[in-house]
mmCIF file of C-alpha atoms in Angstrom:
data_model
loop_
_atom_site.group_PDB
_atom_site.id
_atom_site.type_symbol
_atom_site.label_atom_id
_atom_site.label_comp_id
_atom_site.label_asym_id
_atom_site.label_seq_id
_atom_site.Cartn_x
_atom_site.Cartn_y
_atom_site.Cartn_z
ATOM 1 C CA MET G 183 -0.047 0.113 -0.101
ATOM 2 C CA LEU G 184 2.825 2.328 0.968
ATOM 3 C CA GLN G 185 4.445 1.799 -2.677
ATOM 4 C CA ARG G 186 1.394 3.474 -4.255
ATOM 5 C CA LEU G 187 1.125 6.432 -1.876
ATOM 6 C CA PRO G 188 3.417 8.728 -3.756
ATOM 7 C CA LEU G 189 1.444 8.337 -6.991
ATOM 8 C CA MET G 190 -1.769 9.207 -4.902
ATOM 9 C CA LEU G 191 -0.214 12.253 -3.268
ATOM 10 C CA ALA G 192 1.146 13.465 -6.609
ATOM 11 C CA ALA G 193 -2.075 13.028 -8.244
ATOM 12 C CA LEU G 194 -3.677 15.209 -5.452
ATOM 13 C CA TRP G 195 -1.056 17.894 -5.440
ATOM 14 C CA TRP G 196 -1.127 18.249 -9.156
ATOM 15 C CA GLY G 197 -4.862 18.103 -9.647
ATOM 16 C CA SER G 198 -5.466 20.490 -6.754
ATOM 17 C CA ALA G 199 -2.945 22.889 -8.290
ATOM 18 C CA THR G 200 -4.530 22.503 -11.684
ATOM 19 C CA ALA G 201 -8.234 23.031 -10.211
ATOM 20 C CA VAL G 202 -7.111 25.978 -8.299
ATOM 21 C CA GLY G 203 -4.904 27.767 -10.776
ATOM 22 C CA ALA G 204 -7.019 27.075 -14.070
ATOM 23 C CA TRP G 205 -10.651 26.869 -12.853
ATOM 24 C CA VAL G 206 -11.396 28.294 -9.530
ATOM 25 C CA VAL G 207 -9.271 31.473 -9.354
ATOM 26 C CA PRO G 208 -10.322 32.661 -12.888
ATOM 27 C CA MET G 209 -14.125 32.117 -11.994
ATOM 28 C CA LEU G 210 -13.666 34.207 -8.775
ATOM 29 C CA PHE G 211 -12.424 37.116 -10.861
ATOM 30 C CA LYS G 212 -15.064 36.635 -13.327
ATOM 31 C CA HIS G 213 -18.067 36.210 -10.744
ATOM 32 C CA LEU G 214 -17.124 38.255 -7.778
ATOM 33 C CA GLY G 215 -17.959 41.917 -7.532
ATOM 34 C CA THR G 216 -14.618 43.441 -7.410
ATOM 35 C CA PRO G 217 -10.865 42.345 -8.333
ATOM 36 C CA ALA G 218 -9.967 43.365 -4.622
ATOM 37 C CA VAL G 219 -12.607 40.740 -3.177
ATOM 38 C CA ALA G 220 -11.585 38.150 -5.779
ATOM 39 C CA GLY G 221 -7.970 38.679 -4.974
ATOM 40 C CA SER G 222 -8.322 38.276 -1.347
ATOM 41 C CA MET G 223 -10.284 35.052 -1.962
ATOM 42 C CA ALA G 224 -7.803 33.988 -4.355
ATOM 43 C CA ALA G 225 -4.866 34.411 -1.945
ATOM 44 C CA GLN G 226 -6.680 32.310 0.517
ATOM 45 C CA LEU G 227 -7.037 29.622 -1.819
ATOM 46 C CA PHE G 228 -3.468 29.700 -2.873
ATOM 47 C CA ALA G 229 -2.497 29.512 0.736
ATOM 48 C CA ALA G 230 -4.670 26.489 1.148
ATOM 49 C CA GLN G 231 -2.892 25.009 -2.010
ATOM 50 C CA THR G 232 0.416 25.805 -0.475
ATOM 51 C CA TRP G 233 -0.327 23.579 2.527
ATOM 52 C CA VAL G 234 -1.400 20.717 -0.095
ATOM 53 C CA ALA G 235 1.870 21.132 -1.890
ATOM 54 C CA LEU G 236 3.973 20.949 1.488
ATOM 55 C CA LEU G 237 2.085 18.083 3.008
ATOM 56 C CA CYS G 238 2.083 16.056 -0.023
ATOM 57 C CA GLY G 239 5.757 16.776 -0.741
ATOM 58 C CA LEU G 240 6.795 15.821 2.850
ATOM 59 C CA VAL G 241 4.903 12.601 2.808
ATOM 60 C CA MET G 242 6.269 11.603 -0.461
ATOM 61 C CA LEU G 243 9.666 12.319 0.450
ATOM 62 C CA TRP G 244 9.211 10.450 3.691
ATOM 63 C CA SER G 245 7.835 7.428 1.778
ATOM 64 C CA TRP G 246 10.592 7.338 -0.526
ATOM 65 C CA HIS G 247 13.328 7.564 2.140
ATOM 66 C CA ARG G 248 11.741 5.672 5.276
ATOM 67 C CA PRO G 249 13.907 2.905 6.790
ATOM 68 C CA ASN G 250 13.451 -0.614 4.938
ATOM 69 C CA GLN G 251 11.952 1.160 1.830
ATOM 70 C CA ARG G 252 14.786 -0.041 -0.457
ATOM 71 C CA HIS G 253 14.627 -3.587 1.212
ATOM 72 C CA GLU G 254 10.913 -3.579 0.246
ATOM 73 C CA ALA G 255 11.360 -2.571 -3.275
ATOM 74 C CA LEU G 256 13.936 -5.485 -3.603
ATOM 75 C CA GLU G 257 11.546 -7.793 -2.025
ATOM 76 C CA ALA G 258 8.744 -6.813 -4.325
ATOM 77 C CA SER G 259 10.824 -7.480 -7.512
ATOM 78 C CA GLU G 260 11.681 -10.885 -6.086
ATOM 79 C CA GLY G 261 15.363 -10.468 -6.655
ATOM 80 C CA HIS G 262 15.263 -10.008 -10.479
ATOM 81 C CA ILE G 263 16.705 -6.636 -10.408
ATOM 82 C CA ASP G 264 19.112 -5.715 -13.372
ATOM 83 C CA PRO G 265 21.990 -3.641 -11.804
ATOM 84 C CA SER G 266 21.574 -1.026 -14.480
ATOM 85 C CA TRP G 267 18.084 -0.621 -13.500
ATOM 86 C CA ALA G 268 19.027 -0.270 -9.887
ATOM 87 C CA ARG G 269 21.365 2.610 -10.801
ATOM 88 C CA ALA G 270 18.883 4.243 -12.823
ATOM 89 C CA LEU G 271 16.431 4.062 -9.941
ATOM 90 C CA GLY G 272 19.009 5.888 -7.726
ATOM 91 C CA ALA G 273 19.444 8.691 -10.220
ATOM 92 C CA ASP G 274 15.793 8.822 -11.007
ATOM 93 C CA GLN G 275 14.951 9.143 -7.203
ATOM 94 C CA ARG G 276 17.482 12.006 -6.821
ATOM 95 C CA ARG G 277 15.685 13.810 -9.683
ATOM 96 C CA ALA G 278 12.107 13.022 -8.254
ATOM 97 C CA ASP G 279 13.598 14.565 -4.850
ATOM 98 C CA THR G 280 14.568 17.649 -6.706
ATOM 99 C CA TRP G 281 11.374 18.246 -8.404
ATOM 100 C CA VAL G 282 9.361 17.684 -5.211
ATOM 101 C CA LEU G 283 11.464 20.076 -3.324
ATOM 102 C CA ALA G 284 11.434 22.628 -5.990
ATOM 103 C CA GLY G 285 7.638 22.585 -5.988
ATOM 104 C CA MET G 286 7.356 22.768 -2.335
ATOM 105 C CA LEU G 287 9.970 25.843 -2.286
ATOM 106 C CA ALA G 288 7.934 27.516 -5.093
ATOM 107 C CA ALA G 289 4.677 27.308 -3.110
ATOM 108 C CA ALA G 290 6.332 28.385 0.132
ATOM 109 C CA VAL G 291 8.079 31.526 -1.299
ATOM 110 C CA MET G 292 4.791 32.330 -3.150
ATOM 111 C CA THR G 293 2.663 32.334 -0.115
ATOM 112 C CA TRP G 294 4.987 33.931 2.332
ATOM 113 C CA GLY G 295 7.292 35.866 0.015
ATOM 114 C CA VAL G 296 5.204 37.175 -2.779
ATOM 115 C CA SER G 297 1.335 37.044 -1.678
ATOM 116 C CA PRO G 298 1.915 39.561 1.163
ATOM 117 C CA ARG G 299 3.283 42.030 -1.274
ATOM 118 C CA ILE G 300 0.354 41.469 -3.766
ATOM 119 C CA LEU G 301 -2.047 41.994 -1.014
ATOM 120 C CA ALA G 302 -0.276 45.040 0.030
ATOM 121 C CA ARG G 303 -0.479 46.135 -3.687
ATOM 122 C CA GLU G 304 3.304 46.763 -3.809
ATOM 123 C CA GLN G 305 4.474 46.975 -7.592
ATOM 124 C CA LEU G 306 1.400 44.853 -8.374
ATOM 125 C CA ALA G 307 2.232 44.015 -11.816
ATOM 126 C CA LEU G 308 5.692 42.828 -10.739
ATOM 127 C CA TRP G 309 4.913 40.633 -7.827
ATOM 128 C CA HIS G 310 1.853 39.092 -9.642
ATOM 129 C CA ALA G 311 4.185 38.130 -12.386
ATOM 130 C CA VAL G 312 6.680 36.583 -9.992
ATOM 131 C CA GLY G 313 3.881 34.840 -8.082
ATOM 132 C CA SER G 314 2.304 33.348 -11.518
ATOM 133 C CA GLY G 315 5.700 32.173 -12.518
ATOM 134 C CA LEU G 316 6.225 30.528 -8.987
ATOM 135 C CA TYR G 317 2.713 28.773 -9.149
ATOM 136 C CA ALA G 318 3.464 27.602 -12.737
ATOM 137 C CA LEU G 319 6.895 26.173 -11.322
ATOM 138 C CA GLN G 320 4.776 24.447 -8.476
ATOM 139 C CA TRP G 321 2.426 23.021 -11.088
ATOM 140 C CA LEU G 322 5.149 21.785 -13.394
ATOM 141 C CA ALA G 323 6.967 20.096 -10.379
ATOM 142 C CA ALA G 324 3.785 18.443 -9.268
ATOM 143 C CA GLY G 325 3.128 17.354 -12.919
ATOM 144 C CA VAL G 326 6.672 16.039 -13.460
ATOM 145 C CA THR G 327 6.478 14.147 -10.098
ATOM 146 C CA LEU G 328 3.035 12.569 -11.126
ATOM 147 C CA TRP G 329 4.261 11.696 -14.634
ATOM 148 C CA ARG G 330 7.252 9.798 -12.933
ATOM 149 C CA GLN G 331 5.322 8.158 -10.221
ATOM 150 C CA GLY G 332 2.809 6.824 -12.950
ATOM 151 C CA ARG G 333 5.458 5.064 -14.933
ATOM 152 C CA VAL G 334 5.657 1.333 -14.862
ATOM 153 C CA SER G 335 9.085 0.012 -13.269
ATOM 154 C CA PRO G 336 10.138 -3.553 -13.009
ATOM 155 C CA GLY G 337 9.242 -3.417 -9.263
ATOM 156 C CA ASN G 338 5.504 -2.265 -9.993
ATOM 157 C CA ALA G 339 4.661 -3.991 -13.073
ATOM 158 C CA SER G 340 1.619 -5.707 -11.786
#
């Protein structure tokens, strides 16, 4: 069961980031009375999305690096591991860690670094562009993580 947890978390992270950024926030600006009201509500949604990103990322990292995780992966493949696949798995895991950490960092910087400046209306165009870029980075990181978790490997081909 724990082997599929990262896939489910990556799906939750990417799906929620997609829903908030592509549908919910644009609908707020279309249907709420003023941009200030919509912007305030959007900031709350982006803050909630940050917590989703941080929690999903932390649990994924924990599940990949918990004690006995590598031993369980070897048992699951019943000893039929090609040494080149094992090396590739290690490199792939480092890349996965990097994407997760980049997405978590982008979410945190957006919420605690950029969002207060947008709400204070400081250089609004600049900070909105920076925030949008960080959100896009978070979305990309979640998407890459989901894509990589969804691949079939010799250890989970069933």
